[in-house]
Coordinates of C-alpha atoms in Angstrom, one line a residue:
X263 CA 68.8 86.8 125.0
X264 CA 72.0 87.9 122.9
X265 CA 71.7 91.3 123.7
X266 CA 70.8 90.7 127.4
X267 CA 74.0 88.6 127.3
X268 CA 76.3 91.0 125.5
X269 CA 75.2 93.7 127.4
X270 CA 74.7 92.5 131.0
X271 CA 71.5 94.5 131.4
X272 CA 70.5 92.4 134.4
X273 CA 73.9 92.8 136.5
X274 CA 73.0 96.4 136.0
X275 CA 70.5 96.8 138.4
X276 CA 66.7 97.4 137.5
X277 CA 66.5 100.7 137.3
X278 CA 69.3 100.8 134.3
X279 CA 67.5 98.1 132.9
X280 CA 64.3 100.4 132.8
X281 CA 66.2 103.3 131.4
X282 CA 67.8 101.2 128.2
X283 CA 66.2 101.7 125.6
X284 CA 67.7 99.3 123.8
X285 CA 66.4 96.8 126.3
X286 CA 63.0 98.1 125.6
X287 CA 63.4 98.0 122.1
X288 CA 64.2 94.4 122.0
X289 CA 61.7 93.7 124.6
X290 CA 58.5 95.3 122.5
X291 CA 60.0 93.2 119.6
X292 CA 59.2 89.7 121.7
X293 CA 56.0 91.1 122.7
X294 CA 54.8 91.8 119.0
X295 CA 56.5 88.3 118.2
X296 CA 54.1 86.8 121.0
X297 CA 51.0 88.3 120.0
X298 CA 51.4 87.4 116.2
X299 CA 52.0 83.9 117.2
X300 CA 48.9 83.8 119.8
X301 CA 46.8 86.4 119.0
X302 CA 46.9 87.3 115.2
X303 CA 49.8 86.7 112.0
X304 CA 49.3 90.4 111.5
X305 CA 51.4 91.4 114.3
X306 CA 54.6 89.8 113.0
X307 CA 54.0 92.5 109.6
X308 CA 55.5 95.5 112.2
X309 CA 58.8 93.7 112.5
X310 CA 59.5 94.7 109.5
X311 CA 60.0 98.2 111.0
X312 CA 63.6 96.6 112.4
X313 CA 64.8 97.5 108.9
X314 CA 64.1 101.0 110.0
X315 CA 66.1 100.8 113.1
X316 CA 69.1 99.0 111.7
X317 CA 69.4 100.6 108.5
X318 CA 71.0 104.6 109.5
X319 CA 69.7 106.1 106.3
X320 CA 66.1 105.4 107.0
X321 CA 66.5 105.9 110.7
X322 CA 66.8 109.7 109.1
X323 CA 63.9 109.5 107.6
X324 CA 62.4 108.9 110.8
X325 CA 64.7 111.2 112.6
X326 CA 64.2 114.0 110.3
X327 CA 60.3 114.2 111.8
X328 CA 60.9 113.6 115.4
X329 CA 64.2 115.7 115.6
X330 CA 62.0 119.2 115.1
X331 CA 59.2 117.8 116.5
X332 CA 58.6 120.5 118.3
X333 CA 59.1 123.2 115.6
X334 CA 56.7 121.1 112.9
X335 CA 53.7 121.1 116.3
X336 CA 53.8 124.4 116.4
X337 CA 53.6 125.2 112.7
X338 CA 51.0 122.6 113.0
X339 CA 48.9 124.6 115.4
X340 CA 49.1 127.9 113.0
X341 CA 47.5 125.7 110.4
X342 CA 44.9 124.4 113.0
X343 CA 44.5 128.2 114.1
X344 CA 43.9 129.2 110.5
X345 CA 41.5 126.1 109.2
X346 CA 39.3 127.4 112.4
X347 CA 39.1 130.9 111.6
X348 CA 38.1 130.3 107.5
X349 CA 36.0 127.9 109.1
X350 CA 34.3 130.5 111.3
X351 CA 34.0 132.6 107.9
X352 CA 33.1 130.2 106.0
X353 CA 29.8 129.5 108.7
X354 CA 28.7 133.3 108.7
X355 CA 28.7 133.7 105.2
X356 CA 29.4 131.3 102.3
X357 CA 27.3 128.2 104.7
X358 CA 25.4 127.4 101.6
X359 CA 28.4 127.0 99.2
X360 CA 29.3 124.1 101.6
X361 CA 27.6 121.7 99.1
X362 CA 29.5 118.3 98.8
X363 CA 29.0 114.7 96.4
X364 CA 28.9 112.0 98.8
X365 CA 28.9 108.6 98.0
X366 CA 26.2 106.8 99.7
X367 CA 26.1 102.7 100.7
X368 CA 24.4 100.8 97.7
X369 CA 22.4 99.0 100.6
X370 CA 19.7 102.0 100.5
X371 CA 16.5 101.5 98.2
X372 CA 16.8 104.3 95.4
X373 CA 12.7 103.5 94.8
X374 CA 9.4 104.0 97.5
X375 CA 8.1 100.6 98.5
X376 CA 5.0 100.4 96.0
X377 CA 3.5 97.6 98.2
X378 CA 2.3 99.4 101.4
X379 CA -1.2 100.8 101.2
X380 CA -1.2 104.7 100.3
X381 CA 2.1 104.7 98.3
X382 CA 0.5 103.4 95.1
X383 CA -0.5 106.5 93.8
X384 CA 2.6 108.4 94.7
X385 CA 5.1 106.2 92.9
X386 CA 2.7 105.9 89.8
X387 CA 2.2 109.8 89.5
X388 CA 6.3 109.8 90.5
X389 CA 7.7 107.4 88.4
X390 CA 5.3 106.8 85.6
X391 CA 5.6 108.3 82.3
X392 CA 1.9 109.5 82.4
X393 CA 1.8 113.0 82.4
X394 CA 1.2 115.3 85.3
X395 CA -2.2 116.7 85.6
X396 CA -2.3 120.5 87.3
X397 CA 1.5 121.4 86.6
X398 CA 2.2 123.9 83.8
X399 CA 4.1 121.1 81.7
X400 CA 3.6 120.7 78.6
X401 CA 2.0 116.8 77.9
X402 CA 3.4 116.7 74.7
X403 CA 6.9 116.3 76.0
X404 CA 7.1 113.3 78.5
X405 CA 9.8 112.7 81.5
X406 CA 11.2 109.2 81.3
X407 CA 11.1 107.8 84.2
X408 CA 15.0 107.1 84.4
X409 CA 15.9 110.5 84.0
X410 CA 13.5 111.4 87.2
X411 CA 15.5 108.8 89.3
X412 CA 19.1 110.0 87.9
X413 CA 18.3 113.2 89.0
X414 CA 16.6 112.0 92.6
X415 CA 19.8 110.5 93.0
X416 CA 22.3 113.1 92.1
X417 CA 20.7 115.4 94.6
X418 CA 20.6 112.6 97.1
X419 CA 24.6 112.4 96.9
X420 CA 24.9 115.6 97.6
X421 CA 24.5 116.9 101.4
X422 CA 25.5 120.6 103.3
X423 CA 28.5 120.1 105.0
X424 CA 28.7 123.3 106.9
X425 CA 24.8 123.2 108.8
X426 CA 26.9 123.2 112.2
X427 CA 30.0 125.1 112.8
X428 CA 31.8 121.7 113.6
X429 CA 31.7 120.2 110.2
X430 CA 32.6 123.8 108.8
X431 CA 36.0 122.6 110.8
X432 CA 35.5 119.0 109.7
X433 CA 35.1 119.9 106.1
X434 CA 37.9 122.8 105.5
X435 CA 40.3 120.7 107.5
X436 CA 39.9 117.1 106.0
X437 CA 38.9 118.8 102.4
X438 CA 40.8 122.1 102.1
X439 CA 44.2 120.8 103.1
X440 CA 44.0 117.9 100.9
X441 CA 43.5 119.5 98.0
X442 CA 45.7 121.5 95.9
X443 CA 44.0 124.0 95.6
X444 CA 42.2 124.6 99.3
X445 CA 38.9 124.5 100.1
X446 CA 38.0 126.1 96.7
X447 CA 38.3 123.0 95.0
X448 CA 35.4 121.5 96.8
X449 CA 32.9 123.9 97.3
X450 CA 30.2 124.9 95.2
X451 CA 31.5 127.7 92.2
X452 CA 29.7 130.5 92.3
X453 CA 28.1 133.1 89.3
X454 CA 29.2 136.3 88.6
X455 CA 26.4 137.8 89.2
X456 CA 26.1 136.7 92.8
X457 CA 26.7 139.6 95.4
X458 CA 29.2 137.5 97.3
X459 CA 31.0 136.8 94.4
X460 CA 34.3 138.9 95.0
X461 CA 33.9 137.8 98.9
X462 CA 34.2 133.8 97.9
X463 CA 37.4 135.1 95.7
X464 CA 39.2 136.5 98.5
X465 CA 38.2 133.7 100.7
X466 CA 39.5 131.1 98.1
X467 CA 42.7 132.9 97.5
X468 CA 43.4 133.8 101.1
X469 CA 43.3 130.1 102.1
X470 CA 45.0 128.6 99.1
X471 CA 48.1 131.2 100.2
X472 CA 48.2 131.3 103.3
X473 CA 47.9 127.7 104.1
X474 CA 48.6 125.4 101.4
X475 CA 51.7 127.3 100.2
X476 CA 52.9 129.2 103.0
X477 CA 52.4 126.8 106.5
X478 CA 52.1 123.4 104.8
X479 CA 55.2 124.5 102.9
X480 CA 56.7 125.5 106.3
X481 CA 56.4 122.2 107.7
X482 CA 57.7 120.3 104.5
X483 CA 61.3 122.9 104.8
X484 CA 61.4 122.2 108.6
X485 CA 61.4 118.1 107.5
X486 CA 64.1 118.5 104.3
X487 CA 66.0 120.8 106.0
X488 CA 66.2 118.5 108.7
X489 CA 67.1 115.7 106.7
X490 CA 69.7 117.1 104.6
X491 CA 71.4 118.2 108.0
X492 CA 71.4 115.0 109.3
X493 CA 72.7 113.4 105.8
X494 CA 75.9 116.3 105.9
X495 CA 76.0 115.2 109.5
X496 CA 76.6 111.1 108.3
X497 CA 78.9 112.1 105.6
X498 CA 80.7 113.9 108.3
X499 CA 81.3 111.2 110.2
X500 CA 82.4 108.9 107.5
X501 CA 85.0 110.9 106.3
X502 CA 86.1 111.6 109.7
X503 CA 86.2 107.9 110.4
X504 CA 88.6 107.3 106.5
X505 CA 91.1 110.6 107.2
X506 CA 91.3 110.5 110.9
X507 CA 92.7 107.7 113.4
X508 CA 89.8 106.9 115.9
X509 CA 92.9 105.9 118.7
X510 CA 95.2 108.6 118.8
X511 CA 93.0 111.3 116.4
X512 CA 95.9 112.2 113.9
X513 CA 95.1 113.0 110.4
X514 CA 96.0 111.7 107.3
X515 CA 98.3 114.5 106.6
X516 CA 100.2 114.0 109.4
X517 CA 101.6 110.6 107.8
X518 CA 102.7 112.2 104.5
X519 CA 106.2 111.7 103.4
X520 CA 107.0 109.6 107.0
X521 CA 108.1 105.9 107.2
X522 CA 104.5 104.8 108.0
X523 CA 101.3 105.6 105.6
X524 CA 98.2 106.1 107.5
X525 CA 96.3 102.8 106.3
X526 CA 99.7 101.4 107.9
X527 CA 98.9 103.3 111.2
X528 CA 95.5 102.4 111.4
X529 CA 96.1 98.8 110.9
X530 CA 99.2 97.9 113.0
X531 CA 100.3 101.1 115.5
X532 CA 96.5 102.4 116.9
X533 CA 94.3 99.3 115.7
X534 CA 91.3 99.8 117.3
X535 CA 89.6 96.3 117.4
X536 CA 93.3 95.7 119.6
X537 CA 92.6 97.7 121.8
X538 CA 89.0 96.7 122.6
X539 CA 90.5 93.0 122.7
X540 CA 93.1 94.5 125.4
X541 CA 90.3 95.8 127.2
X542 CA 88.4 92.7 127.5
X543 CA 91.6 91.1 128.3
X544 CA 92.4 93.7 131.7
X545 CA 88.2 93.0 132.6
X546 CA 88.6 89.1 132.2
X547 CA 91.9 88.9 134.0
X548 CA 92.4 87.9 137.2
X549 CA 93.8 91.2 139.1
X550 CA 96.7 89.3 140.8
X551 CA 97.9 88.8 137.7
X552 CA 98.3 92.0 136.2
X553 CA 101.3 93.3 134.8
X554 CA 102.8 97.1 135.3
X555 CA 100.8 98.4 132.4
X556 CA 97.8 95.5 132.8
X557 CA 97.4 97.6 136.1
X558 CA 97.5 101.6 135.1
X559 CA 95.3 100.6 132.6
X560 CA 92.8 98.6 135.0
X561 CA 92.5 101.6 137.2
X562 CA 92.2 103.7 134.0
X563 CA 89.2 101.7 133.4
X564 CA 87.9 101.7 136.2
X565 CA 87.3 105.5 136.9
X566 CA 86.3 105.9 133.4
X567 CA 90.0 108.0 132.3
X568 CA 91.3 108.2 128.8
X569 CA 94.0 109.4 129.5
X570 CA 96.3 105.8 129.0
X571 CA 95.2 106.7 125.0
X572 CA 98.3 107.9 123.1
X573 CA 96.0 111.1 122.2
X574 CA 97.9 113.2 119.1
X575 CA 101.2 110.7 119.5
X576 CA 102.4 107.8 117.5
X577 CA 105.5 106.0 117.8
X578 CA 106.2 106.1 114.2
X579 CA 106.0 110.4 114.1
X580 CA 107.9 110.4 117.2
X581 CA 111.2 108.1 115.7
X582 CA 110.5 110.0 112.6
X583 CA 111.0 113.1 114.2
X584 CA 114.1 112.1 116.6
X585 CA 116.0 111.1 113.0
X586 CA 115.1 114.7 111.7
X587 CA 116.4 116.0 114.8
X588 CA 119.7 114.2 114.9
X589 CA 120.0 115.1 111.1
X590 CA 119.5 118.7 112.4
X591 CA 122.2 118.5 115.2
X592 CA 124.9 116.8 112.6
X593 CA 124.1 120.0 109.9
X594 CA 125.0 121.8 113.3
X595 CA 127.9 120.6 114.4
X596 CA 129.7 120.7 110.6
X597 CA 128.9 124.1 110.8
X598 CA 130.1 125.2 113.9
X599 CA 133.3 123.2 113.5
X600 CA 133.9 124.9 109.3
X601 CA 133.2 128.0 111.9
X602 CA 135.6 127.2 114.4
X603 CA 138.4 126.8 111.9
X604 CA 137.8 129.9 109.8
X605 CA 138.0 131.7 113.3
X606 CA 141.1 129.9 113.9
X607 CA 142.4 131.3 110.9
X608 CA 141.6 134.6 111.4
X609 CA 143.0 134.5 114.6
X610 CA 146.7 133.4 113.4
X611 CA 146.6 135.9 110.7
X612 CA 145.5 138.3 113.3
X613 CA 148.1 137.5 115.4
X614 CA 150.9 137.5 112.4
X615 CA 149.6 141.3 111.3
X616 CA 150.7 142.7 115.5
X617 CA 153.4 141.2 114.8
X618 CA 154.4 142.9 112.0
X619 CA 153.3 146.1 113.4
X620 CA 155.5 145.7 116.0
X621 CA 158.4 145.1 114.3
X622 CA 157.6 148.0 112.1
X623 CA 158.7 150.3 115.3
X624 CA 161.7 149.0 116.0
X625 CA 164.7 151.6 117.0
X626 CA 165.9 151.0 113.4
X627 CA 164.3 153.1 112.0
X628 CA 165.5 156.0 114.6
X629 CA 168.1 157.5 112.7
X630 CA 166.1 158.2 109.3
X631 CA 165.3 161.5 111.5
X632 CA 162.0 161.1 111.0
X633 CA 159.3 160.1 113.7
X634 CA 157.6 158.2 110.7
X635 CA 157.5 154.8 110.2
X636 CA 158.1 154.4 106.3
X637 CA 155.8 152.8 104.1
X638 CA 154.6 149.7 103.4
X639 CA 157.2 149.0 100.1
X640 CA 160.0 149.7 102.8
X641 CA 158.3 147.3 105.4
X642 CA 158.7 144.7 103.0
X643 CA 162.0 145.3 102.1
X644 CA 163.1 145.2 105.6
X645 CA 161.1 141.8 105.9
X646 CA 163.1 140.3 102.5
X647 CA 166.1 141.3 104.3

């Protein structure tokens, strides 16, 4: 009813409340809580899957399965595609290797019934340590009667699994690709000296290769591989979520050597627990009552815009940067006015050197009888005088 609440599934409409998963998570959940209270206490042991759901590292686990699902079925089917063709061989040619132990129920008499008319006879020449009249054994050397039942019941554990080309399948898929080393490992070892000797080889080393290590091995990659991508992927997030502001998405970096740290930032400019309270405060608020901002941000809302986040901007970098630009346009200005004044006096000294020049043709100098000005000593012996 929390969850309903918090999430107002019902003021959704039906067909939202169908499509939330969530909703149907939490509604399975009551029903297994209602059978194991009216049906049977083993019900309430699958809550314990919540863990799984609540708990992101084995949600992986989980995840790492279903997210190539689809790659890990198809691998599957090669191994199914494979089991059926050794099974096929394994029918045509090696059908009497197919010899398992099987472990009967204790519930079966081991001994004939000496009781009913007829069997008398049979379980005394059977089981009796007499010895057998017409057989080329030697009397001297009696069977206990023990041993003949061990043995009666070591060949009764045993059966042929592969009479029908069904449990061929059954056998090389439940027995073959639980053991370590295929169907090898189960079946009957042959002699040297059979003639399908080398053949049961090559049929034992062609499964054990091509299925245990190469598919099953397959599908166990496809699962760590998976899993390993979607630990990098939470590790990813979580240092995203410590170097990176989840308002305005500015780095730690950005922050260094400013007036503000980050862990500053984070906590008083672009906290984002104040901005969810801000939003709950423009959806609880009654609309006549909105201020100027209270109202662009409502509308914001509304059509589902982001754009009233202060995306790569904080107040703190922006003042930061207006002082560094101020600083900039004072270095500036000293410089162009140490510029103005060295032109200034360049300029008078300019001015002082035409006039000197100038002076230097006066019609003084017209009766030396020389076009020639004279030389710089005599310029500034005219200047002295």
């Amino acid at each position: 009813m929390s969850f309903v609440g918090n999430c107002g599934t019902f003021t959704r409409g039906y067909k939202a409340m169908i499509m939330d998963v969530e909703f149907l998570y939490h509604l399975l959940y009551l029903l297994i809580c209602a059978l194991g209270l009216f049906v049977h206490e083993f019900f309430y042991s699958l809550l314990l899957f919540d863990l799984v759901y609540r708990e992101e590292t084995l949600l992986n686990v989980i995840k790492s399965v279903t997210r190539n699902g689809r790659s890990i079925i198809l691998t599957a089917v090669l191994a199914l595609i494979l089991v059926y063709l050794f099974s096929i061989v394994g029918y045509l040619f090696f059908k009497d290797d197919f010899i398992l132990e099987v472990d009967k129920l204790p519930n079966e008499t081991l001994l004939p019934d000496r009781t009913e008319p007829g069997e008398t006879m049979t379980g005394e020449f059977l089981y009796s340590d007499v010895c057998k009249a017409g057989s080329s054994e030697n009397c001297s050397s009696i069977i206990p009667s023990d041993q003949l039942i061990t043995e009666e019941m070591e060949e009764e554990n045993k059966e042929h699994t592969c009479e029908t080309l069904l449990m061929c399948i059954v056998t090389v898929l439940s027995h073959g690709l639980r053991s370590g080393g295929g169907v090898g490992d189960v079946l009957r070892k042959p002699s040297k000296e059979e003639p399908l000797f080398a053949a049961r080889v090559i049929y034992d080393l062609l499964f054990f290769f091509m299925v245990i290590i190469i598919v099953l091995n397959l599908i166990f990659g496809v699962i760590i591989d998976t899993f390993a991508d979607l630990r990098s992927e939470k590790q990813k997030k979580e240092e995203i979520l410590k170097t990176t502001c989840f308002i305005c998405g500015l780095e730690r970096d950005k922050f260094d050597n400013k007036t503000v740290t980050f862990e500053e930032h984070i906590k008083e400019e672009h906290n984002m627990w104040h901005y969810l309270c801000f939003i709950v405060l423009v959806k609880v608020k009654d609309s006549t009552e909105y201020t100027g901002p209270e109202s662009y941000v409502a509308e914001m809302i509304k059509e589902r815009n982001l754009d009233w986040f202060p995306r790569m901007r904080a107040m703190s970098l922006v003042s930061s940067d207006s002082e560094g630009e101020q600083n900039e346009l004072r270095n500036l200005q000293e410089k162009l006015e140490s510029t103005m004044k060295l032109v200034t006096n360049l300029s008078g000294q300019l001015s002082e050197l035409k006039d000197q020049v100038r002076s230097s043709h006066s019609p003084q100098w017209a009766g030396h009888g020389s076009c020639q000005p004279p030389g710089p000593a005599g310029v500034l012996q005219q200047l002295h005088g």
